[in-house]
PDB file of C-alpha atoms in Angstrom:
ATOM      1  CA  MET A  90      24.985   8.987  -9.134  1.00 69.00           C
ATOM      2  CA  SER A  91      24.037  11.772  -6.971  1.00 77.00           C
ATOM      3  CA  LYS A  92      22.420  10.980  -3.396  1.00 77.00           C
ATOM      4  CA  PRO A  93      19.026  12.769  -4.454  1.00 79.00           C
ATOM      5  CA  ARG A  94      18.958  10.761  -7.622  1.00 85.00           C
ATOM      6  CA  VAL A  95      19.554   7.251  -6.129  1.00 83.00           C
ATOM      7  CA  SER A  96      16.578   8.681  -3.556  1.00 85.00           C
ATOM      8  CA  LEU A  97      14.198   9.475  -6.426  1.00 88.00           C
ATOM      9  CA  LEU A  98      15.088   6.187  -8.253  1.00 91.00           C
ATOM     10  CA  TRP A  99      14.731   3.982  -5.151  1.00 91.00           C
ATOM     11  CA  PHE A 100      11.287   5.653  -4.416  1.00 92.00           C
ATOM     12  CA  VAL A 101      10.155   5.380  -8.273  1.00 94.00           C
ATOM     13  CA  GLY A 102      11.541   1.838  -8.182  1.00 95.00           C
ATOM     14  CA  THR A 103       9.651   0.863  -5.217  1.00 95.00           C
ATOM     15  CA  LEU A 104       6.097   2.208  -6.329  1.00 96.00           C
ATOM     16  CA  VAL A 105       6.756   0.711  -9.962  1.00 96.00           C
ATOM     17  CA  PHE A 106       7.456  -2.842  -8.224  1.00 97.00           C
ATOM     18  CA  ALA A 107       4.483  -2.485  -6.135  1.00 97.00           C
ATOM     19  CA  VAL A 108       2.096  -1.993  -9.230  1.00 96.00           C
ATOM     20  CA  LEU A 109       4.010  -4.693 -11.324  1.00 96.00           C
ATOM     21  CA  SER A 110       3.504  -7.170  -8.484  1.00 95.00           C
ATOM     22  CA  MET A 111       0.214  -6.663  -8.188  1.00 92.00           C
ATOM     23  CA  LEU A 112       0.178  -8.353 -11.570  1.00 92.00           C
ATOM     24  CA  ILE A 113       1.749 -11.363 -10.695  1.00 93.00           C
ATOM     25  CA  PRO A 114      -1.003 -14.149 -11.509  1.00 92.00           C
ATOM     26  CA  LEU A 115      -1.540 -16.838  -8.682  1.00 93.00           C
ATOM     27  CA  PRO A 116      -3.322 -19.983  -8.786  1.00 95.00           C
ATOM     28  CA  ALA A 117      -6.923 -19.651  -8.111  1.00 92.00           C
ATOM     29  CA  PRO A 118      -6.656 -21.442  -4.485  1.00 93.00           C
ATOM     30  CA  LEU A 119      -3.660 -18.495  -3.735  1.00 94.00           C
ATOM     31  CA  GLN A 120      -5.510 -15.784  -5.357  1.00 94.00           C
ATOM     32  CA  PRO A 121      -7.458 -14.546  -1.933  1.00 94.00           C
ATOM     33  CA  PHE A 122      -3.893 -14.403  -0.079  1.00 96.00           C
ATOM     34  CA  LYS A 123      -2.239 -11.828  -2.518  1.00 96.00           C
ATOM     35  CA  PRO A 124      -1.906  -8.880  -0.703  1.00 96.00           C
ATOM     36  CA  TYR A 125      -2.588  -5.334  -2.015  1.00 97.00           C
ATOM     37  CA  TRP A 126       1.051  -4.269  -3.034  1.00 97.00           C
ATOM     38  CA  PRO A 127       0.399  -0.768  -3.995  1.00 97.00           C
ATOM     39  CA  ALA A 128      -1.315   0.145  -0.615  1.00 97.00           C
ATOM     40  CA  LEU A 129       1.367  -1.264   1.324  1.00 98.00           C
ATOM     41  CA  PHE A 130       4.208   0.446  -0.419  1.00 97.00           C
ATOM     42  CA  LEU A 131       2.185   3.724  -0.507  1.00 97.00           C
ATOM     43  CA  LEU A 132       1.597   3.457   3.272  1.00 96.00           C
ATOM     44  CA  TYR A 133       5.246   2.862   4.070  1.00 96.00           C
ATOM     45  CA  TRP A 134       6.227   5.950   1.630  1.00 95.00           C
ATOM     46  CA  ALA A 135       3.376   8.096   3.558  1.00 95.00           C
ATOM     47  CA  LEU A 136       4.760   7.028   6.869  1.00 94.00           C
ATOM     48  CA  GLU A 137       8.415   7.341   6.408  1.00 91.00           C
ATOM     49  CA  SER A 138       8.290  10.345   3.853  1.00 87.00           C
ATOM     50  CA  GLY A 139       5.110  12.033   3.794  1.00 77.00           C
ATOM     51  CA  ASP A 140       6.547  15.232   1.980  1.00 87.00           C
ATOM     52  CA  ARG A 141       7.124  12.936  -1.201  1.00 90.00           C
ATOM     53  CA  VAL A 142       3.615  11.010  -0.925  1.00 94.00           C
ATOM     54  CA  THR A 143       0.741  13.445  -2.184  1.00 95.00           C
ATOM     55  CA  LEU A 144      -3.219  12.592  -2.936  1.00 96.00           C
ATOM     56  CA  GLY A 145      -2.173  13.265  -6.659  1.00 96.00           C
ATOM     57  CA  MET A 146       0.581  10.933  -6.600  1.00 96.00           C
ATOM     58  CA  ALA A 147      -1.736   8.219  -5.316  1.00 97.00           C
ATOM     59  CA  PHE A 148      -4.467   8.964  -7.664  1.00 97.00           C
ATOM     60  CA  ILE A 149      -1.794   8.802 -10.784  1.00 97.00           C
ATOM     61  CA  ILE A 150      -0.355   5.238  -9.175  1.00 97.00           C
ATOM     62  CA  GLY A 151      -4.186   4.319  -8.868  1.00 96.00           C
ATOM     63  CA  LEU A 152      -4.671   5.180 -12.450  1.00 97.00           C
ATOM     64  CA  CYS A 153      -1.910   3.050 -13.883  1.00 96.00           C
ATOM     65  CA  ALA A 154      -2.831   0.304 -11.519  1.00 96.00           C
ATOM     66  CA  ASP A 155      -6.564   0.521 -13.187  1.00 96.00           C
ATOM     67  CA  LEU A 156      -5.111   0.703 -16.544  1.00 95.00           C
ATOM     68  CA  LEU A 157      -2.578  -2.293 -15.883  1.00 94.00           C
ATOM     69  CA  ASP A 158      -5.107  -4.534 -13.748  1.00 92.00           C
ATOM     70  CA  GLY A 159      -8.428  -3.802 -16.236  1.00 90.00           C
ATOM     71  CA  VAL A 160     -10.717  -2.856 -13.775  1.00 88.00           C
ATOM     72  CA  LEU A 161     -13.223   0.095 -13.605  1.00 90.00           C
ATOM     73  CA  LEU A 162     -11.240   3.295 -14.178  1.00 92.00           C
ATOM     74  CA  GLY A 163     -10.598   5.037 -11.017  1.00 93.00           C
ATOM     75  CA  GLU A 164     -11.469   2.260  -8.990  1.00 95.00           C
ATOM     76  CA  GLN A 165      -8.083   1.782  -7.392  1.00 96.00           C
ATOM     77  CA  ALA A 166      -7.095   5.614  -7.917  1.00 96.00           C
ATOM     78  CA  MET A 167      -9.871   6.353  -5.313  1.00 97.00           C
ATOM     79  CA  ARG A 168      -9.155   3.542  -2.970  1.00 97.00           C
ATOM     80  CA  LEU A 169      -5.410   4.739  -2.520  1.00 98.00           C
ATOM     81  CA  CYS A 170      -6.390   8.081  -2.440  1.00 97.00           C
ATOM     82  CA  ALA A 171      -8.663   7.506   0.475  1.00 97.00           C
ATOM     83  CA  LEU A 172      -5.967   5.295   2.137  1.00 97.00           C
ATOM     84  CA  VAL A 173      -2.771   7.847   1.568  1.00 97.00           C
ATOM     85  CA  PHE A 174      -5.317  10.808   3.077  1.00 97.00           C
ATOM     86  CA  ILE A 175      -5.716   8.610   5.987  1.00 97.00           C
ATOM     87  CA  ALA A 176      -1.878   7.728   6.533  1.00 96.00           C
ATOM     88  CA  LEU A 177      -1.062  11.446   5.869  1.00 96.00           C
ATOM     89  CA  ARG A 178      -3.707  12.713   8.314  1.00 96.00           C
ATOM     90  CA  PHE A 179      -2.531  10.425  11.159  1.00 95.00           C
ATOM     91  CA  ARG A 180       1.103  10.336  10.209  1.00 95.00           C
ATOM     92  CA  SER A 181       2.554  11.850  13.389  1.00 92.00           C
ATOM     93  CA  ARG A 182       0.778   9.458  15.206  1.00 94.00           C
ATOM     94  CA  LEU A 183       1.290   5.895  13.278  1.00 94.00           C
ATOM     95  CA  ARG A 184       5.123   6.470  12.666  1.00 92.00           C
ATOM     96  CA  PHE A 185       5.815   6.473  16.800  1.00 91.00           C
ATOM     97  CA  PHE A 186       3.264   3.262  17.451  1.00 94.00           C
ATOM     98  CA  PRO A 187       5.203   0.036  18.433  1.00 96.00           C
ATOM     99  CA  MET A 188       4.905  -2.444  15.635  1.00 96.00           C
ATOM    100  CA  TRP A 189       2.075  -4.226  16.920  1.00 97.00           C
ATOM    101  CA  GLN A 190      -0.097  -1.325  16.860  1.00 97.00           C
ATOM    102  CA  GLN A 191       1.174   0.257  13.349  1.00 97.00           C
ATOM    103  CA  THR A 192       0.035  -3.669  12.289  1.00 97.00           C
ATOM    104  CA  LEU A 193      -3.410  -3.097  13.594  1.00 98.00           C
ATOM    105  CA  ALA A 194      -3.503   0.370  11.957  1.00 97.00           C
ATOM    106  CA  VAL A 195      -2.251  -1.206   8.650  1.00 98.00           C
ATOM    107  CA  LEU A 196      -5.044  -3.760   9.048  1.00 98.00           C
ATOM    108  CA  ALA A 197      -7.767  -1.094   9.739  1.00 98.00           C
ATOM    109  CA  LEU A 198      -6.769   0.898   6.716  1.00 98.00           C
ATOM    110  CA  LEU A 199      -6.638  -2.536   4.498  1.00 98.00           C
ATOM    111  CA  LEU A 200     -10.183  -3.452   5.579  1.00 98.00           C
ATOM    112  CA  ASN A 201     -11.353   0.129   5.111  1.00 97.00           C
ATOM    113  CA  ASP A 202      -9.655  -0.348   1.483  1.00 97.00           C
ATOM    114  CA  ARG A 203     -11.652  -3.693   0.929  1.00 97.00           C
ATOM    115  CA  ILE A 204     -14.999  -2.019   2.265  1.00 97.00           C
ATOM    116  CA  LEU A 205     -14.605   0.759  -0.298  1.00 96.00           C
ATOM    117  CA  LEU A 206     -13.780  -1.814  -2.922  1.00 95.00           C
ATOM    118  CA  LEU A 207     -16.898  -3.584  -2.145  1.00 96.00           C
ATOM    119  CA  ILE A 208     -19.101  -0.475  -2.430  1.00 96.00           C
ATOM    120  CA  VAL A 209     -17.676   0.339  -5.654  1.00 94.00           C
ATOM    121  CA  ARG A 210     -18.232  -3.198  -7.074  1.00 93.00           C
ATOM    122  CA  THR A 211     -21.614  -3.467  -5.738  1.00 94.00           C
ATOM    123  CA  PHE A 212     -22.728  -0.309  -7.324  1.00 94.00           C
ATOM    124  CA  ALA A 213     -21.004  -1.447 -10.549  1.00 91.00           C
ATOM    125  CA  GLY A 214     -23.535  -4.678 -10.550  1.00 92.00           C
ATOM    126  CA  ASP A 215     -21.041  -7.192  -9.186  1.00 92.00           C
ATOM    127  CA  ALA A 216     -22.261 -10.028  -7.089  1.00 93.00           C
ATOM    128  CA  LEU A 217     -21.180  -9.985  -3.378  1.00 92.00           C
ATOM    129  CA  PRO A 218     -17.654 -11.692  -2.933  1.00 93.00           C
ATOM    130  CA  PRO A 219     -17.251 -14.938  -1.240  1.00 93.00           C
ATOM    131  CA  MET A 220     -15.952 -14.895   2.340  1.00 95.00           C
ATOM    132  CA  THR A 221     -12.246 -15.689   1.011  1.00 94.00           C
ATOM    133  CA  TRP A 222     -11.965 -12.313  -0.646  1.00 94.00           C
ATOM    134  CA  TRP A 223     -11.850 -10.922   2.976  1.00 96.00           C
ATOM    135  CA  ILE A 224      -8.282 -12.797   3.860  1.00 97.00           C
ATOM    136  CA  SER A 225      -5.929 -10.409   1.563  1.00 97.00           C
ATOM    137  CA  PRO A 226      -6.181  -7.369   4.238  1.00 98.00           C
ATOM    138  CA  PHE A 227      -4.870  -9.937   7.025  1.00 98.00           C
ATOM    139  CA  VAL A 228      -2.156 -11.413   4.873  1.00 98.00           C
ATOM    140  CA  GLY A 229      -1.362  -7.450   3.945  1.00 98.00           C
ATOM    141  CA  ALA A 230      -1.477  -6.672   7.682  1.00 98.00           C
ATOM    142  CA  ALA A 231       0.877  -9.792   8.333  1.00 98.00           C
ATOM    143  CA  LEU A 232       3.319  -9.018   5.859  1.00 98.00           C
ATOM    144  CA  TRP A 233       3.543  -5.308   6.959  1.00 98.00           C
ATOM    145  CA  PRO A 234       6.282  -5.516   9.755  1.00 98.00           C
ATOM    146  CA  PHE A 235       8.650  -7.449   7.490  1.00 98.00           C
ATOM    147  CA  LEU A 236       7.867  -5.271   4.821  1.00 97.00           C
ATOM    148  CA  PHE A 237       8.572  -2.358   6.689  1.00 96.00           C
ATOM    149  CA  LEU A 238      11.734  -3.419   8.138  1.00 95.00           C
ATOM    150  CA  LEU A 239      13.155  -4.524   5.071  1.00 96.00           C
ATOM    151  CA  MET A 240      12.311  -1.235   3.269  1.00 95.00           C
ATOM    152  CA  ASP A 241      13.743   0.845   6.246  1.00 92.00           C
ATOM    153  CA  ASP A 242      16.749  -1.157   6.317  1.00 93.00           C
ATOM    154  CA  LEU A 243      17.296  -1.052   2.462  1.00 90.00           C
ATOM    155  CA  ARG A 244      16.841   2.873   2.968  1.00 87.00           C
ATOM    156  CA  MET A 245      19.254   3.376   5.391  1.00 87.00           C
ATOM    157  CA  ARG A 246      21.875   1.063   3.659  1.00 86.00           C
ATOM    158  CA  LEU A 247      21.288   3.391   0.738  1.00 81.00           C
ATOM    159  CA  ARG A 248      21.642   6.395   3.128  1.00 77.00           C
ATOM    160  CA  ILE A 249      18.162   7.733   1.636  1.00 73.00           C
ATOM    161  CA  GLN A 250      16.168  10.309   3.292  1.00 64.00           C
TER     162      GLN A 250
END
């Protein structure tokens, strides 16, 4: 297989994996600890390969996630677009942050995502979520260094640009 084809398959495969891993059910006590996988993988690709990730792609992935998850259509699409917009806007700075600063920036982006979700769900008439609902961004930020290093290592081993 040619190198561009392997690169494209790896890129698309990781995003499909992210959307599908979002659907893995967890027991009720562990549900608040489930990170928002599509956001983490899109953040990685936005930082490492900014020319591949666009707002349109984030919107389409969000719509697919909405359809698969059965939530309000456009909810995740809007959240992922906002996340990717901010990541692409500050890409040149975020890429060169030390890992601990990058992790804090990812935490801020994931908290922003939760705030957007809270606004959308409040306007939709849902009740305020419990305090455990805010754990997920912290779990995602804690996983960020490991995900980033794993994806970077695999990308280098496959010699993908």
